[in-house]
Every structure is written in structure tokens, then in C-alpha cells.
PDB file of C-alpha atoms and ligand atoms in Angstrom:
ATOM      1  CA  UNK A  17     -47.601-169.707 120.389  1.00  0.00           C
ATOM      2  CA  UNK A  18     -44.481-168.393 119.343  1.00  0.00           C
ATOM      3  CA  UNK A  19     -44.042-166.724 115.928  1.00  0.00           C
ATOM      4  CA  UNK A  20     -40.029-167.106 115.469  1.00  0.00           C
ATOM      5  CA  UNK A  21     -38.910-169.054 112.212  1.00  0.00           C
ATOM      6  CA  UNK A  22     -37.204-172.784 112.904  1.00  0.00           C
ATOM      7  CA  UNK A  23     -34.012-172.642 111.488  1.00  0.00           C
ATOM      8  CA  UNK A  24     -32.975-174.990 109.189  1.00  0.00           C
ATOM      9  CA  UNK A  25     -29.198-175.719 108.302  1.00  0.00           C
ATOM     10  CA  UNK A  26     -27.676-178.203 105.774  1.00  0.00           C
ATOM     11  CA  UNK A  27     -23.838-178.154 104.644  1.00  0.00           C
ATOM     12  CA  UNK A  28     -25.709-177.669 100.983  1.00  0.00           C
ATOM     13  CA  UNK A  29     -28.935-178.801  99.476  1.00  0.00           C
ATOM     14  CA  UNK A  30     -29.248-181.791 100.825  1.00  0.00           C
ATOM     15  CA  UNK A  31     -31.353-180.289 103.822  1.00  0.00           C
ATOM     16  CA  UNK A  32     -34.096-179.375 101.814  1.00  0.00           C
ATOM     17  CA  UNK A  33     -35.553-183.333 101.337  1.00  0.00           C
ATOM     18  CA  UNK A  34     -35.504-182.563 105.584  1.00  0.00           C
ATOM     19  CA  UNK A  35     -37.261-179.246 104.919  1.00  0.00           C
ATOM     20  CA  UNK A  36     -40.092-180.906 102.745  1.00  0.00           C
ATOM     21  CA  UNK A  37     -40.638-182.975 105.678  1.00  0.00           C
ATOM     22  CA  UNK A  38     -40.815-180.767 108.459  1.00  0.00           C
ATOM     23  CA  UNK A  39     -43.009-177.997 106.066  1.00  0.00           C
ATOM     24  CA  UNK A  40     -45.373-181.445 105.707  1.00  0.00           C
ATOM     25  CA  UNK A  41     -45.804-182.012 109.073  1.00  0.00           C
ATOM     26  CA  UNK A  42     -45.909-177.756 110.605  1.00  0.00           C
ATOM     27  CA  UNK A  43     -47.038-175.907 107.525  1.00  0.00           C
ATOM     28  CA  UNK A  44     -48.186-173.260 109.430  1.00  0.00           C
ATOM     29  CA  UNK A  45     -44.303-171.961 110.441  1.00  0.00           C
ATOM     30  CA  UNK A  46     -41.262-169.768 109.099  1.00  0.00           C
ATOM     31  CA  UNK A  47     -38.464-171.281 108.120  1.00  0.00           C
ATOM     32  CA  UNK A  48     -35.181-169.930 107.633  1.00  0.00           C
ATOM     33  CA  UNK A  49     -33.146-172.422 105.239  1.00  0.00           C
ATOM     34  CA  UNK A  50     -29.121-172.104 105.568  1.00  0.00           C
ATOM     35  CA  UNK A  51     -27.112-173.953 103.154  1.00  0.00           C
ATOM     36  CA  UNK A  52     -23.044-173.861 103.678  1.00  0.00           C
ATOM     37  CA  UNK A  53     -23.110-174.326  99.515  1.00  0.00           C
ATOM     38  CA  UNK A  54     -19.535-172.379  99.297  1.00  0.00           C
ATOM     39  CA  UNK A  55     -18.067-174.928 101.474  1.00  0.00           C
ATOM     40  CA  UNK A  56     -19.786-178.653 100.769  1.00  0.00           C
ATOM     41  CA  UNK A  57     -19.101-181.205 101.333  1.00  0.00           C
ATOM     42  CA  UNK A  58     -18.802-181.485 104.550  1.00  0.00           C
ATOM     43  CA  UNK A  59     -18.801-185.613 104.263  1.00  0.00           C
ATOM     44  CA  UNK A  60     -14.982-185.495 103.125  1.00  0.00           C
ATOM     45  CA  UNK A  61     -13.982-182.903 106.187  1.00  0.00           C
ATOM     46  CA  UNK A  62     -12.166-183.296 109.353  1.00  0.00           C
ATOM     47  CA  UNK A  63     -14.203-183.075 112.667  1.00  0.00           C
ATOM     48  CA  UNK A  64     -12.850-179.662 113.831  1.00  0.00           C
ATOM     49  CA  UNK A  65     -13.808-178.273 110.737  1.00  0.00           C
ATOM     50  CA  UNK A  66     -16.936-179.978 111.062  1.00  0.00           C
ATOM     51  CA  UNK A  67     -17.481-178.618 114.323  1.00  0.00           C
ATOM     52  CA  UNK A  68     -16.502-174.853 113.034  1.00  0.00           C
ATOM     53  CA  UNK A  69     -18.783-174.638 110.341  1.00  0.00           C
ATOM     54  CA  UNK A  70     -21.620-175.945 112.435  1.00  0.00           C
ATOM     55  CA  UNK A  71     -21.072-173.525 114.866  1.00  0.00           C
ATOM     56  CA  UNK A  72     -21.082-170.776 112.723  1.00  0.00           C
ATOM     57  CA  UNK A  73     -24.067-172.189 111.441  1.00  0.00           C
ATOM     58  CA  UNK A  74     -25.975-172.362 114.795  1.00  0.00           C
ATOM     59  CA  UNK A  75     -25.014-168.881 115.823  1.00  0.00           C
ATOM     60  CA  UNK A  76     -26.351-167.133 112.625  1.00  0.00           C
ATOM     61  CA  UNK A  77     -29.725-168.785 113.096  1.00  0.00           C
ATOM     62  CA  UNK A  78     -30.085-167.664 116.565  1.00  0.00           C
ATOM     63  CA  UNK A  79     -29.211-164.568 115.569  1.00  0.00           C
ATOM     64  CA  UNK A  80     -32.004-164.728 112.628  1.00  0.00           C
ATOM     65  CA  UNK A  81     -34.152-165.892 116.002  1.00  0.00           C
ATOM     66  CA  UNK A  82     -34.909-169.328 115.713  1.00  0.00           C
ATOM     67  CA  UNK A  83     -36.967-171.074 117.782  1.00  0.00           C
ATOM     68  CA  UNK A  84     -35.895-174.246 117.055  1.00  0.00           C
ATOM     69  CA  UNK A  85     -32.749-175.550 115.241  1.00  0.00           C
ATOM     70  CA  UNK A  86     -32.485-178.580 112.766  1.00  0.00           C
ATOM     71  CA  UNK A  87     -29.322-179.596 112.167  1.00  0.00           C
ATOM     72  CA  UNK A  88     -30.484-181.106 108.378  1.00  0.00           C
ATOM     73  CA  UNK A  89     -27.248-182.887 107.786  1.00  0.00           C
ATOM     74  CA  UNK A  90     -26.400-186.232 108.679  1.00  0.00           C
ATOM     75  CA  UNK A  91     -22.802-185.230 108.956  1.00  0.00           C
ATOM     76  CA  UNK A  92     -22.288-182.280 111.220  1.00  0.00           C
ATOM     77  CA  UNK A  93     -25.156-184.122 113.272  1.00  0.00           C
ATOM     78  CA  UNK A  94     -22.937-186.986 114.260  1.00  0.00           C
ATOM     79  CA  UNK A  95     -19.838-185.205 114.883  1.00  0.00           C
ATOM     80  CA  UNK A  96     -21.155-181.432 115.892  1.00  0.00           C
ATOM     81  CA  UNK A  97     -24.686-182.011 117.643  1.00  0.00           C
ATOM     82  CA  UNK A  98     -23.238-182.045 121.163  1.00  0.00           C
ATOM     83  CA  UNK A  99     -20.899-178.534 120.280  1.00  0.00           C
ATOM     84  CA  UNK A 100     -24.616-176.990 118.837  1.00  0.00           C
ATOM     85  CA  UNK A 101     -26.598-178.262 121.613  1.00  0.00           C
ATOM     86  CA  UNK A 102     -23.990-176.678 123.918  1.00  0.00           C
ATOM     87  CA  UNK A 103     -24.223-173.265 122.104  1.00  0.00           C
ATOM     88  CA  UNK A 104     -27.976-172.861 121.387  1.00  0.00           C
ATOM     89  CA  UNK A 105     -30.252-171.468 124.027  1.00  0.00           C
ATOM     90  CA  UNK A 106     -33.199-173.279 121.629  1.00  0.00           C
ATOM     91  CA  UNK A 107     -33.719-177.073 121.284  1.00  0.00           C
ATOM     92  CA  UNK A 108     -31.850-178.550 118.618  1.00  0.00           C
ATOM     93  CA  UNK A 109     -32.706-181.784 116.682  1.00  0.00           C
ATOM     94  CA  UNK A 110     -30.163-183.694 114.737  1.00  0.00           C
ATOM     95  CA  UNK A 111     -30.824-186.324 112.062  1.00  0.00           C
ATOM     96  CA  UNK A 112     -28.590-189.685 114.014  1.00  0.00           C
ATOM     97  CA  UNK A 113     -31.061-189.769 116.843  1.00  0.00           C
ATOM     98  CA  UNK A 114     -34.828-189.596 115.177  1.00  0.00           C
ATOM     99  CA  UNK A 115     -33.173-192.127 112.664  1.00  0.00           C
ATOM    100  CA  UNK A 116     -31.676-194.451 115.273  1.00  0.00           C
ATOM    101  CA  UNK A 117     -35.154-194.630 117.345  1.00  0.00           C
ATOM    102  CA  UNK A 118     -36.870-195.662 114.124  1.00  0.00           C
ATOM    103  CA  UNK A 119     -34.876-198.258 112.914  1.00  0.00           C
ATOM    104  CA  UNK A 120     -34.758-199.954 116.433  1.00  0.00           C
ATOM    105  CA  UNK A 121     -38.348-199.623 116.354  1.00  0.00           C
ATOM    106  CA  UNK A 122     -38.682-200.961 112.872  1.00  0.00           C
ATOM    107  CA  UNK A 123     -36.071-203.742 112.593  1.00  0.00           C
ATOM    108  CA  UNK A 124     -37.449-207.382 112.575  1.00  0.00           C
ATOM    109  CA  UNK A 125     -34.240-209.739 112.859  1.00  0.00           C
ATOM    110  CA  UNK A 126     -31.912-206.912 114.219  1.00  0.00           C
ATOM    111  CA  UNK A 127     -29.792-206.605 111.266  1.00  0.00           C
ATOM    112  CA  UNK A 128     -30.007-203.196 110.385  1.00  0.00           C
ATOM    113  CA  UNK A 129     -27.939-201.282 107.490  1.00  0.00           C
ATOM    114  CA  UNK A 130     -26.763-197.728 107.455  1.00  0.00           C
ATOM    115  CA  UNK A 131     -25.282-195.684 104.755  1.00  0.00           C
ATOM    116  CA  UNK A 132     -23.877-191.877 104.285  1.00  0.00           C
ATOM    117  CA  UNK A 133     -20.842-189.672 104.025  1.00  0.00           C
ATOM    118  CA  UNK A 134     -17.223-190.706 104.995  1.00  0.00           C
ATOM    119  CA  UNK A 135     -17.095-188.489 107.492  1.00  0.00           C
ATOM    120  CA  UNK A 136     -20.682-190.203 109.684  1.00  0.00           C
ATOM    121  CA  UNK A 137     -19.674-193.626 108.842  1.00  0.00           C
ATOM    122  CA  UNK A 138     -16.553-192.908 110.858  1.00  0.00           C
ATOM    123  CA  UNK A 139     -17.721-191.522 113.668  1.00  0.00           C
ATOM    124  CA  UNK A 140     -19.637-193.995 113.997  1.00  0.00           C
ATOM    125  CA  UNK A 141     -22.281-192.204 115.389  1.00  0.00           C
ATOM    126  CA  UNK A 142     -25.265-194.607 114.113  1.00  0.00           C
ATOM    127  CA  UNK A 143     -23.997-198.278 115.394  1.00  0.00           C
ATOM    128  CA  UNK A 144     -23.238-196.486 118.681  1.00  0.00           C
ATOM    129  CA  UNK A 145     -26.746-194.393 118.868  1.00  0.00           C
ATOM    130  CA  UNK A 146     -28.585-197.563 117.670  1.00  0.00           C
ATOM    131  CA  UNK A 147     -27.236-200.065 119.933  1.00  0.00           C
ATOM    132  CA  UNK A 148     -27.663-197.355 123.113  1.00  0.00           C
ATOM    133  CA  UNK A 149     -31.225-197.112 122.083  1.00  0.00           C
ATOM    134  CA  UNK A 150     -31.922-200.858 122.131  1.00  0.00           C
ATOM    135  CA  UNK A 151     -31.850-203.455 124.912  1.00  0.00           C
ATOM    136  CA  UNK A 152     -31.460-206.263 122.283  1.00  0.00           C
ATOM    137  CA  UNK A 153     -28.402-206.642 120.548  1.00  0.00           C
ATOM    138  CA  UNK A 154     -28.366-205.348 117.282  1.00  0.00           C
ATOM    139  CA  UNK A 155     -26.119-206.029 114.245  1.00  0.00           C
ATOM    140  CA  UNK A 156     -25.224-202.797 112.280  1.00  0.00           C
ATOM    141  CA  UNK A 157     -23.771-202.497 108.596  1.00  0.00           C
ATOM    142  CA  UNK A 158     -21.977-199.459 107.479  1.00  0.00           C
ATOM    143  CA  UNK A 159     -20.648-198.203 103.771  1.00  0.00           C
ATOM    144  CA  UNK A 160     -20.307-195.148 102.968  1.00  0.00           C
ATOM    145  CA  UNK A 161     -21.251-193.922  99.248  1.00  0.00           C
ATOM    146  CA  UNK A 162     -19.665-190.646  98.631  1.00  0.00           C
ATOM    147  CA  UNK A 163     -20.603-190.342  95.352  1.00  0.00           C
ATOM    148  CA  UNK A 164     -24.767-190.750  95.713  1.00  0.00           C
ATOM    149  CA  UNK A 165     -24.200-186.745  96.627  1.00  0.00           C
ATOM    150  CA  UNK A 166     -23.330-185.238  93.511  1.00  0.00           C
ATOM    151  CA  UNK A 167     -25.801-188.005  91.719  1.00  0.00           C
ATOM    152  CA  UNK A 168     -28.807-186.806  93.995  1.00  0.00           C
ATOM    153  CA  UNK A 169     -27.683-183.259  93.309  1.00  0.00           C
ATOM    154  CA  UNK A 170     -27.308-184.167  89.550  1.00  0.00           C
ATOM    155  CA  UNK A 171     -31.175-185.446  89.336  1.00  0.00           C
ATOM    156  CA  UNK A 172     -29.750-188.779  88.560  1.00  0.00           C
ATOM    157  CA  UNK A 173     -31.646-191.409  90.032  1.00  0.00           C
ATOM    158  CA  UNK A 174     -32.828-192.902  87.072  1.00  0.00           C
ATOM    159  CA  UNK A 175     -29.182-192.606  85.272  1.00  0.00           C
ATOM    160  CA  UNK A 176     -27.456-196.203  84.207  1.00  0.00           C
ATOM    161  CA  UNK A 177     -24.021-194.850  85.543  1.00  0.00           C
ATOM    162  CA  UNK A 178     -26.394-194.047  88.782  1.00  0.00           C
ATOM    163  CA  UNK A 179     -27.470-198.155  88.631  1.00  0.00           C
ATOM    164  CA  UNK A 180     -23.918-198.990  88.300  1.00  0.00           C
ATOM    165  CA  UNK A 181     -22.766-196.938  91.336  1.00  0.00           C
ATOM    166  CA  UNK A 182     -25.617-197.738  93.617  1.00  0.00           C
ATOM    167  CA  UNK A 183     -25.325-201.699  92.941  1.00  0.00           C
ATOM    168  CA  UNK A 184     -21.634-201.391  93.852  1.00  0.00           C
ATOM    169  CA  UNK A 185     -21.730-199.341  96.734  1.00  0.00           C
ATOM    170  CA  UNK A 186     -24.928-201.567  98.133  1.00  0.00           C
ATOM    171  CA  UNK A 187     -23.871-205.168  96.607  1.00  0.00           C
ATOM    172  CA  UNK A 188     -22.365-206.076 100.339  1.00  0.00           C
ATOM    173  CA  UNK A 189     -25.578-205.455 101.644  1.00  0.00           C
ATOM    174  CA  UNK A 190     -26.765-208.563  99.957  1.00  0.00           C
ATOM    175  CA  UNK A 191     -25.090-210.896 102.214  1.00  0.00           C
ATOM    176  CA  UNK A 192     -25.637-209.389 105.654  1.00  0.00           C
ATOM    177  CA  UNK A 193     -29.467-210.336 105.460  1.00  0.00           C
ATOM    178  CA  UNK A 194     -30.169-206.034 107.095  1.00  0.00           C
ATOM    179  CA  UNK A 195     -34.560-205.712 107.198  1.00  0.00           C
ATOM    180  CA  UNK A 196     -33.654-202.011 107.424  1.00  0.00           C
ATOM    181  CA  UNK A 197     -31.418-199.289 105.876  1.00  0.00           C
ATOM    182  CA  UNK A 198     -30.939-196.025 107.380  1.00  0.00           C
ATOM    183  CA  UNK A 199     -30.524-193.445 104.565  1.00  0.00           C
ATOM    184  CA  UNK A 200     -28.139-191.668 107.048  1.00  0.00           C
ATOM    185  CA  UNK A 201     -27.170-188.743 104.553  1.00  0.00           C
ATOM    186  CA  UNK A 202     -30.001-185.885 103.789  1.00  0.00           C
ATOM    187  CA  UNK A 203     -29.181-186.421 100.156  1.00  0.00           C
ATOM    188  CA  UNK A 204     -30.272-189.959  99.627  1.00  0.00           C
ATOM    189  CA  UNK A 205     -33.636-189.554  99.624  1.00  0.00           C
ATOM    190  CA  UNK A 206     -33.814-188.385  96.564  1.00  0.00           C
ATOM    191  CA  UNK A 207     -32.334-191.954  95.466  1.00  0.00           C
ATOM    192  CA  UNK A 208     -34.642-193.840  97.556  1.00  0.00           C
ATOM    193  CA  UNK A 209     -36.116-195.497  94.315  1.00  0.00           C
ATOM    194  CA  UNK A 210     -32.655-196.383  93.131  1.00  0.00           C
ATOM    195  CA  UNK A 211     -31.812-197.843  96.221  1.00  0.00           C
ATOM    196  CA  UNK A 212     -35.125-199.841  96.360  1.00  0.00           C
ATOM    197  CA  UNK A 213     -34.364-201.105  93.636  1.00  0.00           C
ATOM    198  CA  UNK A 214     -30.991-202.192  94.567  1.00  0.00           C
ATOM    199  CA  UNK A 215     -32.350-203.972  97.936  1.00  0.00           C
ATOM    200  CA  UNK A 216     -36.182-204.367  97.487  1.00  0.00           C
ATOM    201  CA  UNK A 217     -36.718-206.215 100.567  1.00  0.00           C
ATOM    202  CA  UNK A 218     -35.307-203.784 102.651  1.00  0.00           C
ATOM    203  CA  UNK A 219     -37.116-201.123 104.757  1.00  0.00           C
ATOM    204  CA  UNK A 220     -35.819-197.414 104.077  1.00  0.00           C
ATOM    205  CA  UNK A 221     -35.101-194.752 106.397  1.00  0.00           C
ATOM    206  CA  UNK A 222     -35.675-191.212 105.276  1.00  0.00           C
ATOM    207  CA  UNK A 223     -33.851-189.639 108.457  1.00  0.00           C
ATOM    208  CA  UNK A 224     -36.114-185.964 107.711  1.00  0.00           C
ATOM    209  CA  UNK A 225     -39.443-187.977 107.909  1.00  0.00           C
ATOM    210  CA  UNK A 226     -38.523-189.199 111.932  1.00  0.00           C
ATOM    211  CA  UNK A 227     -36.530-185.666 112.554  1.00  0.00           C
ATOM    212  CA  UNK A 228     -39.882-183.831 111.548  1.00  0.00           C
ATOM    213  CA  UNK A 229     -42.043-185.967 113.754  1.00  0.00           C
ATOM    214  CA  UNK A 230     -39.997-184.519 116.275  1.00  0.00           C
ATOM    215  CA  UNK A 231     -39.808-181.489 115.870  1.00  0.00           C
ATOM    216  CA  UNK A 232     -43.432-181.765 115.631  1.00  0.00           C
ATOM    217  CA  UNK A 233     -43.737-183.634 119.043  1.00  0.00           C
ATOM    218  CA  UNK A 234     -41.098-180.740 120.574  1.00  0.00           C
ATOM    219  CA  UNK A 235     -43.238-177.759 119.701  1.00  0.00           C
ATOM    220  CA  UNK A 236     -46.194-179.120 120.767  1.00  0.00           C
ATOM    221  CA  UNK A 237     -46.085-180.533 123.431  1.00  0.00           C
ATOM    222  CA  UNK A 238     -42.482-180.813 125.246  1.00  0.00           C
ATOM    223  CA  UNK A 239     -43.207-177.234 126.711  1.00  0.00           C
ATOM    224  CA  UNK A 240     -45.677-176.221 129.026  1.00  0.00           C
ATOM    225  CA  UNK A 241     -46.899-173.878 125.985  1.00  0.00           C
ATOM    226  CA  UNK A 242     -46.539-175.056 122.564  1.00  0.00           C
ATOM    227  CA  UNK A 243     -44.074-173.233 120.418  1.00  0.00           C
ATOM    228  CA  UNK A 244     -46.417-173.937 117.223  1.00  0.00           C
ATOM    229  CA  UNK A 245     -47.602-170.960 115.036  1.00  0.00           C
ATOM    230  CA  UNK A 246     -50.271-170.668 112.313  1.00  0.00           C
ATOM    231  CA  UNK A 247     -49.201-168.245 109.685  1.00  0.00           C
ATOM    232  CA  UNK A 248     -51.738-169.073 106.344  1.00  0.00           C
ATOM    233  CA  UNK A 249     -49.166-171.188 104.486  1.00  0.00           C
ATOM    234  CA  UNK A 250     -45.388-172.101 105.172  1.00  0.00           C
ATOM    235  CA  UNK A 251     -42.903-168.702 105.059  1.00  0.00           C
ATOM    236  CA  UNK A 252     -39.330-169.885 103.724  1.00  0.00           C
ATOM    237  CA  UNK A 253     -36.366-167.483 103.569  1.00  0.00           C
ATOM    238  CA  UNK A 254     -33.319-169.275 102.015  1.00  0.00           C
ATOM    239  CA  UNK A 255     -29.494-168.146 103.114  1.00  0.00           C
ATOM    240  CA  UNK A 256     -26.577-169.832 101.051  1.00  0.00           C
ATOM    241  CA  UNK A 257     -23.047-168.991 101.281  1.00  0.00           C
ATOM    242  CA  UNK A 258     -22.687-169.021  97.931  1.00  0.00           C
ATOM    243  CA  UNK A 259     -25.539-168.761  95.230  1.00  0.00           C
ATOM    244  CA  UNK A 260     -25.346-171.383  92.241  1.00  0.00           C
ATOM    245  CA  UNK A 261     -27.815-170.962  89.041  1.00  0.00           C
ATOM    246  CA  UNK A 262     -29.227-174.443  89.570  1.00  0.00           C
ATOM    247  CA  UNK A 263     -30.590-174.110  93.192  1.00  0.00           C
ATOM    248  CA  UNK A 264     -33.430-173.055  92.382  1.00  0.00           C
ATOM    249  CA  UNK A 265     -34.168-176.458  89.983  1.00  0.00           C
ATOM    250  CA  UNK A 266     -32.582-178.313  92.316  1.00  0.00           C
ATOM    251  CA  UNK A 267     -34.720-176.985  95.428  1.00  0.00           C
ATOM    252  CA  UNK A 268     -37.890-177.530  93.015  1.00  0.00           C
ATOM    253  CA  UNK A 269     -36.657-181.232  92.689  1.00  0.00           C
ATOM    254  CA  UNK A 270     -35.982-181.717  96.778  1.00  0.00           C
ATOM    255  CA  UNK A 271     -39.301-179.987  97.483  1.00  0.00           C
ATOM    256  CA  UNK A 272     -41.546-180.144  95.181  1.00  0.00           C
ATOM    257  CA  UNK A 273     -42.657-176.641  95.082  1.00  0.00           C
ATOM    258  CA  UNK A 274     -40.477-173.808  93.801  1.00  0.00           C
ATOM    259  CA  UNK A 275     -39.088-171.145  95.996  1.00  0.00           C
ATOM    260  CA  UNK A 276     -38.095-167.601  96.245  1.00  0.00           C
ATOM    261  CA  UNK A 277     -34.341-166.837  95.508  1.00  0.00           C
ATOM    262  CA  UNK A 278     -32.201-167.622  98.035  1.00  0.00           C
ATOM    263  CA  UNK A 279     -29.869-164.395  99.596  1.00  0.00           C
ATOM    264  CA  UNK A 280     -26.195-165.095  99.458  1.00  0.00           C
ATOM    265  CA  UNK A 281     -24.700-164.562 103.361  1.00  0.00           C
ATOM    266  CA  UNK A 282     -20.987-165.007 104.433  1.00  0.00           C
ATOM    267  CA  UNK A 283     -20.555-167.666 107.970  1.00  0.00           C
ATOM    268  CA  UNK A 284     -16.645-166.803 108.382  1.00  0.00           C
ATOM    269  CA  UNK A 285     -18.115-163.568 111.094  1.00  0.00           C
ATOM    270  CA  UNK A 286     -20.138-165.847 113.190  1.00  0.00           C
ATOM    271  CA  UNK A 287     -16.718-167.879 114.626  1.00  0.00           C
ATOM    272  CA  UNK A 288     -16.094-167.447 118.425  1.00  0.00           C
ATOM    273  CA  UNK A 289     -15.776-163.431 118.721  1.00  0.00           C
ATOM    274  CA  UNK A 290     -17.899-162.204 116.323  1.00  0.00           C
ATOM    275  CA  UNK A 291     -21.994-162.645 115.897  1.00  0.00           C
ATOM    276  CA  UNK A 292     -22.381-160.297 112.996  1.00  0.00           C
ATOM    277  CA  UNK A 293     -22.969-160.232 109.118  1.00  0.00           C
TER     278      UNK A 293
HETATM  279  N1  LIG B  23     -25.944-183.296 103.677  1.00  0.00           N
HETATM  280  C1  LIG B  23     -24.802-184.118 104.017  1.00  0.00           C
HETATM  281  C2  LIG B  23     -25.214-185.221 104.992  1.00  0.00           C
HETATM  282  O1  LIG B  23     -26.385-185.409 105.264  1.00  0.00           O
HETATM  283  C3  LIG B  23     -24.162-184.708 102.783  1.00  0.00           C
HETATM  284  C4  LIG B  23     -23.399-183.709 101.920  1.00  0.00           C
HETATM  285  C5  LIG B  23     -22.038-183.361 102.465  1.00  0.00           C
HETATM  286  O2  LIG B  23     -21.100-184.180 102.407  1.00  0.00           O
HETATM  287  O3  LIG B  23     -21.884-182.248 102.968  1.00  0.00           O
HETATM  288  O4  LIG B  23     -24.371-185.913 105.504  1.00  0.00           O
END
């Protein structure tokens, strides 16, 4: 047993369609949500930057004690996981790899589509995770669709100008014959009928679903004790660097359940010398 909160950390609010996931799966834990909000989007940022802000990130959870850190963001997972993994003392998971396994797993004719922010597509973090993962050689399809972001965080997904965006950011997918589509950016979930709609044949990837199951499969049983705990019903503090009057709708809409009001916390102390608020 071990009764310290899994930290949680998204560039914005995209995270939180991870954090429904994970509070699905272990609703028994404390969770301490971070959302960079006064600096997203991350998808449009250079790597070192990337790699800054994650860091910052990282070292503010473990100083809030987490057990356990989820990197909830597609983008500082493929291009700062190694730099947190490096820094943390505590397991972290990133979205690329749970995401990867599945889609190798789930593929049928090896064509397998992946979408998300400018920044993952080139890194090219998911062809290169994907194809390490499989002995077969597998086709991968990239495009990234910068603008789903502000749609998802618009509640959009039933929107015409949404239709019109999503058929022309998806419309090469058509010829390429992909069984599977990795929604490789925490935001698109919250599209997933949009996109099905777009490609109705094709298998979707909710990254959070595969990074909760393990997370699950860490706590219980990668140690010789399990890290689970079994407070009455799931504890959720929520950090933002900068507080905006829709979050709460907006968190209501990515969870499902409304939340407590988030605390507004500054990241620019937790660079390389300093660790405090
Ligand atoms: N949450 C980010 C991701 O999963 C998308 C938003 C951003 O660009 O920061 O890549």
C-alpha cells in the first residue's frame, strides 16, 4: 500500500480525457492534476522548450509526492519522456509507448495511422516506437491536425466547421487502406465520434485507455508490494498555471463529473536550481 497521490501532468486540459481513464481503472487513489494552461500549446514548441517545461513539471509533482508520474500529453511524451524518466525517482508512464503496444497488437493488415500535434508527428516518436515493438513490418501514416485542439477544447465535435476540418485533415487517410488510428494527442478523444465518422472502418486508439492499464498493471503488480491504495472514492487536487473561467465546464466535459476548483501555481521555480513554489 502506499497512500501518495499519482501525479498527473498535461501541457493543458487535454490530460484530463487520460485522467478519466486512469480514475476508471484505480478509483481508489489521489490524484494531483497539473495543467501548464499559461503556456499551451506545447504541440507548436521547440524540443528544448519541450523538455523545460516537462521538467519543471516532473519536479513539482515529486515534490507534491507522487508515487507515480503520467506524463498525460502526447507531446512532451515523445520528445521529454527519456529527460523525466531520468529525473524522477518514481516510475513514469508516457502516452507513445501504451499506444504503440496496442496498435501493434490490434492492427490486422499492418497499416496503421497516427495523428497529433506538430511537434509528435515530427519526432517521430510513434513510427519509430511502433515498428521497435513489432517483428513484422509495419506501414505507419502520420498528419498532424493542429487545429482538433482548440475544437476539442471548444466542445465542438458535433460543429459543421468541425466536419469540414476533420474530413480535410483525415481525407489522406482514405487511400492508405490504415485498420487502426492512434489518437496520438490527449485531446482527440473528445473527437473520437467525429473522427469515426470521418473513417468508420477504422479502429481508434484512445492513448489514456492503454496508459491507464498500465499504470494499473505498475502498481499492482511490477513491485514486490503493490503501490495501490483504497481511499472511499477518487481524491483530485487540480494545479494550473494559469486559471481560465471555463475549466471547470471544460473538465466536466473531459470527465464527466465536475470537480473542485483548480489552485493556480507558477512552474518557472522548479528549473534546474530551484525546487520551490
Ligand atoms: N495535450 C497535447 C498532446 O497530447 C496537445 C495540446 C498541446 O499542443 O499542448 O499532445
Amino acid at each position: 500500500m502506499n497512500s501518495n497521490p499519482i501525479g498527473v501532468f498535461d501541457s493543458g486540459v487535454g490530460g484530463l480525457s487520460v485522467l478519466r481513464h486512469l480514475v476508471r481503472l484505480l478509483p481508489n487513489e489521489e490524484y494531483i492534476y497539473l495543467g501548464d494552461t499559461a503556456r499551451v500549446p506545447y504541440g507548436n514548441k521547440s524540443e528544448e522548450t519541450i523538455i523545460e517545461y516537462t521538467e519543471q513539471a516532473v519536479r513539482f509533482l515529486l515534490q507534491k509526492g507522487a508515487k507515480l508520474i503520467v506524463i498525460a500529453c502526447n507531446t512532451a511524451s515523445a520528445l521529454a519522456l527519456k529527460q523525466a524518466e531520468l529525473l524522477s525517482p518514481v516510475p513514469v508512464i508516457g502516452m507513445i509507448i501504451p499506444a504503440s503496444h496496442a496498435a501493434v497488437r490490434l492492427t490486422q493488415n499492418g497499416k496503421i495511422g497516427v495523428i497529433g500535434t506538430r511537434a509528435t508527428m515530427n519526432s517521430n516518436a510513434y513510427p519509430t516506437t511502433i515498428q521497435h515493438l513489432s517483428e513484422k513490418t509495419l506501414i505507419v501514416f502520420s498528419n498532424p491536425c493542429p487545429l482538433f485542439v482548440p475544437l476539442a477544447e471548444e466542445g465542438f465535435h458535433n460543429h459543421p466547421a468541425a466536419q469540414l476540418i476533420a474530413s480535410e485533415y483525415l481525407a489522406g487517410f482514405h487511400t492508405t487502406n490504415v485498420d487502426t488510428l492512434v489518437m496520438g494527442c490527449t485531446h482527440y478523444p473528445l473527437l473520437t465520434s467525429l473522427i469515426a465518422h470521418e473513417l468508420p472502418e477504422v479502429r481508434l486508439i484512445d492513448c489514456g485507455e492503454y496508459a491507464a492499464i498500465e499504470a494499473e498493471r505498475l502498481l499492482n503488480y511490477d513491485r514486490n508490494e503493490p503501490m495501490i491504495h483504497q481511499y472511499s472514492s477518487p481524491q483530485i487536487t487540480f494545479f494550473l498555471t494559469d486559471t481560465t473561467t471555463t475549466f471547470l465546464e471544460i473538465a466536466e466535459r473531459f470527465l464527466g463529473f465536475s470537480v473542485s476548483l483548480p489552485e493556480r501555481i507558477s512552474l518557472e521555480h522548479f528549473g534546474n536550481t530551484g525546487n520551490s513554489i
